[in-house]
Amino acid sequence: MRLRTVDAYLLRLMAKPMMAALAVTLAALLLERVLRLFELLTGKGAPLGLVLAMTLNLVPHYLGLALPAAFAVGIIAVMTSLGSENELDAMEGAGWSIRRIGAIFIFCGAILGVLSLLLFGYLQPYSRYAYQAVKHELVNAAWDARVEAGTFIDAGEGMTISAEEVDPTGRILDRVFVLQKQEGDAERILTAERGVLIPNVETRTLRLRLVNGVAVSIGRTEGELSVSFDSLTLEREFDLDGELFRPRGGSERELTQKELLARIRGDEGAPPDPRYAAEFHGRLIRAFALLGVPLIAVPLAVAGKRSPAWRRIALAMAVLIAFQNVTKTVEGMAANGTVDPVLGLWGLCAVYFAFGLWLFFTTASQGTDSALRKCFVWIDRGIHRATGALKQSGAEETQPR
């Protein structure tokens, strides 16, 4: 096979498991945020379709975080497939060394590094600001005096409204519940068979007219007070104007690489702030680190040929997660001015690449007796011993006494 044909074949093999791992990792990272957004939207009575819009704004950030893990899974899956089908032996016999096979993955890492820089350095600042703007509008926007069935609506000024059934206008309510916060710890709870919301735009007031209900006041010094009523009207000011959101750039994460560099140089007249340098170099480190993923994943896949693939993937994930967490810690220290961002972050990156290069160049072939191979032998022995001990313990417990 020609050189380009082999490289294309390796990339095709890697594409499917990498995309699958990327989708799973991205979904797992987004799940917690989506649940939080559902809680927020439910309390504000906003349409649930807004969850999708806000979630999409989070994709660039979490996609950048998921890339290294998915890339490592794709490489290990390719090397495992080649090894199990003896294709790796055939390629080595044809003069393709492990290092040469890994070269195409390093090239792919360079492309993914550029993609990561575009995500973190240019797309994420805008998407993050858009997410914060929508969230601010949702939290601080004026209520439109409409209620959705089965939801608790914060109407402002300590008033919460809920109804079991609501007409299409959202303002004629059946089986209404109202909670009013009063001075101190006092509260007034009202329930009614029916209610009508009447907003007045000119006077900027809102009236809630309740019919056939009960009002219970609790937390009063004289004790609980319960009163039945045929008709009761609650009135309060109704804010029609929401608070405007700040311009983009209030956080260093909302600045592009070009804007961060301008802040670092002091081109905009702003005083120097270590946060800008920490964010700038942190993004470069995350992009550059993708070049090192093949240096770690290829030796792991080859050295652990006789071990299950999940062990190799787990070890690769442990290395990448450790590097990511340490990078985040050093970036935080650099943002506080405790550590120089260039020395701290790039020094950490140098250690990461030194480790990767050592693994890569000490694994010349499948038969190389490398430190990684010994590590997998120790892991396999430890697992077998632990499994054997558990089986023996279980057998002893099941024996009759």
mmCIF file of C-alpha atoms in Angstrom, residues 76-252:
data_model
loop_
_atom_site.group_PDB
_atom_site.id
_atom_site.type_symbol
_atom_site.label_atom_id
_atom_site.label_comp_id
_atom_site.label_asym_id
_atom_site.label_seq_id
_atom_site.Cartn_x
_atom_site.Cartn_y
_atom_site.Cartn_z
ATOM 1 C CA ILE A 76 -6.202 3.107 21.427
ATOM 2 C CA ALA A 77 -9.191 1.626 19.574
ATOM 3 C CA VAL A 78 -7.265 1.722 16.271
ATOM 4 C CA MET A 79 -4.124 0.148 17.697
ATOM 5 C CA THR A 80 -6.166 -2.509 19.520
ATOM 6 C CA SER A 81 -8.027 -3.372 16.311
ATOM 7 C CA LEU A 82 -4.793 -3.584 14.312
ATOM 8 C CA GLY A 83 -3.197 -5.781 16.958
ATOM 9 C CA SER A 84 -6.128 -8.186 17.297
ATOM 10 C CA GLU A 85 -6.315 -8.686 13.516
ATOM 11 C CA ASN A 86 -2.508 -9.095 13.241
ATOM 12 C CA GLU A 87 -2.432 -6.099 10.901
ATOM 13 C CA LEU A 88 0.074 -4.410 13.179
ATOM 14 C CA ASP A 89 2.459 -7.358 12.765
ATOM 15 C CA ALA A 90 2.082 -7.163 8.990
ATOM 16 C CA MET A 91 2.751 -3.423 8.973
ATOM 17 C CA GLU A 92 5.857 -3.834 11.112
ATOM 18 C CA GLY A 93 7.026 -6.607 8.789
ATOM 19 C CA ALA A 94 6.594 -4.226 5.845
ATOM 20 C CA GLY A 95 8.855 -1.658 7.505
ATOM 21 C CA TRP A 96 6.271 0.449 9.317
ATOM 22 C CA SER A 97 7.564 1.088 12.811
ATOM 23 C CA ILE A 98 5.336 1.991 15.729
ATOM 24 C CA ARG A 99 6.788 5.494 15.605
ATOM 25 C CA ARG A 100 5.918 5.852 11.924
ATOM 26 C CA ILE A 101 2.388 4.647 12.571
ATOM 27 C CA GLY A 102 2.118 7.146 15.414
ATOM 28 C CA ALA A 103 3.274 9.983 13.135
ATOM 29 C CA ILE A 104 -0.110 10.212 11.407
ATOM 30 C CA PHE A 105 -1.802 10.533 14.799
ATOM 31 C CA ILE A 106 0.612 13.305 15.771
ATOM 32 C CA PHE A 107 -0.307 15.097 12.548
ATOM 33 C CA CYS A 108 -3.979 14.617 13.435
ATOM 34 C CA GLY A 109 -3.208 16.007 16.905
ATOM 35 C CA ALA A 110 -1.816 19.158 15.283
ATOM 36 C CA ILE A 111 -5.057 19.641 13.344
ATOM 37 C CA LEU A 112 -7.134 19.064 16.481
ATOM 38 C CA GLY A 113 -4.878 21.530 18.311
ATOM 39 C CA VAL A 114 -5.790 24.235 15.796
ATOM 40 C CA LEU A 115 -9.457 23.314 16.230
ATOM 41 C CA SER A 116 -9.078 23.525 20.016
ATOM 42 C CA LEU A 117 -7.508 26.975 19.752
ATOM 43 C CA LEU A 118 -10.376 28.140 17.546
ATOM 44 C CA LEU A 119 -12.890 26.752 20.049
ATOM 45 C CA PHE A 120 -11.283 28.130 23.212
ATOM 46 C CA GLY A 121 -9.727 31.242 21.732
ATOM 47 C CA TYR A 122 -12.402 32.599 19.437
ATOM 48 C CA LEU A 123 -15.716 30.727 19.510
ATOM 49 C CA GLN A 124 -16.043 30.121 23.252
ATOM 50 C CA PRO A 125 -15.728 33.824 24.274
ATOM 51 C CA TYR A 126 -18.780 34.706 22.181
ATOM 52 C CA SER A 127 -20.791 31.602 23.091
ATOM 53 C CA ARG A 128 -20.019 32.038 26.791
ATOM 54 C CA TYR A 129 -21.189 35.652 26.664
ATOM 55 C CA ALA A 130 -24.338 34.612 24.782
ATOM 56 C CA TYR A 131 -25.052 31.984 27.449
ATOM 57 C CA GLN A 132 -24.596 34.488 30.276
ATOM 58 C CA ALA A 133 -26.744 37.050 28.443
ATOM 59 C CA VAL A 134 -29.636 34.606 28.006
ATOM 60 C CA LYS A 135 -29.309 33.476 31.618
ATOM 61 C CA HIS A 136 -29.307 37.099 32.822
ATOM 62 C CA GLU A 137 -32.357 37.897 30.713
ATOM 63 C CA LEU A 138 -34.130 34.861 32.110
ATOM 64 C CA VAL A 139 -33.323 35.665 35.733
ATOM 65 C CA ASN A 140 -33.783 39.437 35.582
ATOM 66 C CA ALA A 141 -36.299 39.949 32.785
ATOM 67 C CA ALA A 142 -39.711 41.338 33.586
ATOM 68 C CA TRP A 143 -42.394 38.737 34.194
ATOM 69 C CA ASP A 144 -45.080 38.736 31.486
ATOM 70 C CA ALA A 145 -47.922 38.102 33.983
ATOM 71 C CA ARG A 146 -48.595 34.610 32.682
ATOM 72 C CA VAL A 147 -48.588 31.311 34.546
ATOM 73 C CA GLU A 148 -47.939 27.780 33.291
ATOM 74 C CA ALA A 149 -49.871 24.898 34.827
ATOM 75 C CA GLY A 150 -48.040 22.968 37.518
ATOM 76 C CA THR A 151 -45.129 25.423 37.843
ATOM 77 C CA PHE A 152 -44.165 27.811 40.614
ATOM 78 C CA ILE A 153 -43.727 31.331 39.257
ATOM 79 C CA ASP A 154 -41.719 33.971 41.110
ATOM 80 C CA ALA A 155 -43.836 37.087 40.533
ATOM 81 C CA GLY A 156 -41.425 39.312 42.458
ATOM 82 C CA GLU A 157 -41.664 41.126 45.793
ATOM 83 C CA GLY A 158 -41.844 37.818 47.640
ATOM 84 C CA MET A 159 -44.885 36.475 45.787
ATOM 85 C CA THR A 160 -44.946 32.946 44.334
ATOM 86 C CA ILE A 161 -47.920 31.800 42.232
ATOM 87 C CA SER A 162 -48.934 28.329 41.069
ATOM 88 C CA ALA A 163 -52.069 26.801 39.554
ATOM 89 C CA GLU A 164 -53.081 23.262 38.657
ATOM 90 C CA GLU A 165 -54.936 24.326 35.515
ATOM 91 C CA VAL A 166 -54.412 27.400 33.312
ATOM 92 C CA ASP A 167 -56.263 28.593 30.222
ATOM 93 C CA PRO A 168 -54.356 29.268 26.944
ATOM 94 C CA THR A 169 -53.828 32.943 27.872
ATOM 95 C CA GLY A 170 -51.992 31.955 31.059
ATOM 96 C CA ARG A 171 -54.059 34.387 33.137
ATOM 97 C CA ILE A 172 -57.207 32.493 34.130
ATOM 98 C CA LEU A 173 -56.264 30.015 36.829
ATOM 99 C CA ASP A 174 -57.980 27.087 38.545
ATOM 100 C CA ARG A 175 -57.002 25.708 41.982
ATOM 101 C CA VAL A 176 -54.583 28.507 42.743
ATOM 102 C CA PHE A 177 -51.769 28.547 45.309
ATOM 103 C CA VAL A 178 -50.078 31.812 46.389
ATOM 104 C CA LEU A 179 -47.217 32.266 48.851
ATOM 105 C CA GLN A 180 -46.440 35.789 50.111
ATOM 106 C CA LYS A 181 -43.281 36.552 52.083
ATOM 107 C CA GLN A 182 -43.893 39.230 54.704
ATOM 108 C CA GLU A 183 -41.780 41.111 57.231
ATOM 109 C CA GLY A 184 -39.491 38.954 59.300
ATOM 110 C CA ASP A 185 -40.224 35.253 58.968
ATOM 111 C CA ALA A 186 -43.958 35.751 58.511
ATOM 112 C CA GLU A 187 -45.683 34.223 55.505
ATOM 113 C CA ARG A 188 -49.193 34.238 54.088
ATOM 114 C CA ILE A 189 -50.461 31.223 52.159
ATOM 115 C CA LEU A 190 -53.548 31.590 49.995
ATOM 116 C CA THR A 191 -55.466 28.884 48.166
ATOM 117 C CA ALA A 192 -58.455 29.538 45.938
ATOM 118 C CA GLU A 193 -60.740 27.725 43.540
ATOM 119 C CA ARG A 194 -60.185 30.297 40.825
ATOM 120 C CA GLY A 195 -57.986 33.268 40.049
ATOM 121 C CA VAL A 196 -57.510 35.915 37.370
ATOM 122 C CA LEU A 197 -54.318 37.859 36.611
ATOM 123 C CA ILE A 198 -54.999 41.439 35.464
ATOM 124 C CA PRO A 199 -51.900 43.457 34.438
ATOM 125 C CA ASN A 200 -52.233 47.206 33.822
ATOM 126 C CA VAL A 201 -49.476 48.518 31.574
ATOM 127 C CA GLU A 202 -50.351 52.191 32.091
ATOM 128 C CA THR A 203 -50.296 52.121 35.892
ATOM 129 C CA ARG A 204 -47.609 49.402 35.921
ATOM 130 C CA THR A 205 -49.565 47.357 38.438
ATOM 131 C CA LEU A 206 -50.617 43.733 38.616
ATOM 132 C CA ARG A 207 -53.817 42.477 40.199
ATOM 133 C CA LEU A 208 -54.495 38.874 41.161
ATOM 134 C CA ARG A 209 -58.195 38.385 41.891
ATOM 135 C CA LEU A 210 -58.927 35.195 43.863
ATOM 136 C CA VAL A 211 -62.367 33.610 44.332
ATOM 137 C CA ASN A 212 -63.539 31.201 47.070
ATOM 138 C CA GLY A 213 -60.384 30.621 49.016
ATOM 139 C CA VAL A 214 -58.583 30.515 52.337
ATOM 140 C CA ALA A 215 -55.755 32.761 53.590
ATOM 141 C CA VAL A 216 -53.463 31.411 56.317
ATOM 142 C CA SER A 217 -50.912 33.672 58.019
ATOM 143 C CA ILE A 218 -48.050 31.904 59.817
ATOM 144 C CA GLY A 219 -45.015 33.102 61.719
ATOM 145 C CA ARG A 220 -46.990 35.850 63.480
ATOM 146 C CA THR A 221 -46.388 36.645 67.135
ATOM 147 C CA GLU A 222 -50.066 36.062 67.953
ATOM 148 C CA GLY A 223 -49.996 32.651 66.264
ATOM 149 C CA GLU A 224 -51.521 31.220 63.117
ATOM 150 C CA LEU A 225 -54.477 33.058 61.590
ATOM 151 C CA SER A 226 -56.836 31.483 59.051
ATOM 152 C CA VAL A 227 -59.479 33.465 57.126
ATOM 153 C CA SER A 228 -61.925 32.311 54.445
ATOM 154 C CA PHE A 229 -62.933 34.700 51.667
ATOM 155 C CA ASP A 230 -65.336 34.849 48.748
ATOM 156 C CA SER A 231 -63.240 37.327 46.790
ATOM 157 C CA LEU A 232 -59.797 38.793 47.402
ATOM 158 C CA THR A 233 -57.611 41.026 45.234
ATOM 159 C CA LEU A 234 -53.832 41.222 45.571
ATOM 160 C CA GLU A 235 -52.080 44.171 43.958
ATOM 161 C CA ARG A 236 -48.436 45.060 43.490
ATOM 162 C CA GLU A 237 -46.172 47.002 41.153
ATOM 163 C CA PHE A 238 -45.474 45.260 37.868
ATOM 164 C CA ASP A 239 -42.019 45.809 36.340
ATOM 165 C CA LEU A 240 -42.212 45.831 32.552
ATOM 166 C CA ASP A 241 -38.548 46.587 31.909
ATOM 167 C CA GLY A 242 -35.748 44.093 32.482
ATOM 168 C CA GLU A 243 -32.252 45.037 33.577
ATOM 169 C CA LEU A 244 -29.796 45.391 30.676
ATOM 170 C CA PHE A 245 -26.863 42.973 30.544
ATOM 171 C CA ARG A 246 -23.291 44.205 30.635
ATOM 172 C CA PRO A 247 -21.126 44.413 27.467
ATOM 173 C CA ARG A 248 -18.916 41.446 26.532
ATOM 174 C CA GLY A 249 -15.525 41.379 28.221
ATOM 175 C CA GLY A 250 -16.542 41.516 31.864
ATOM 176 C CA SER A 251 -14.706 38.212 32.345
ATOM 177 C CA GLU A 252 -11.370 37.179 30.852
#
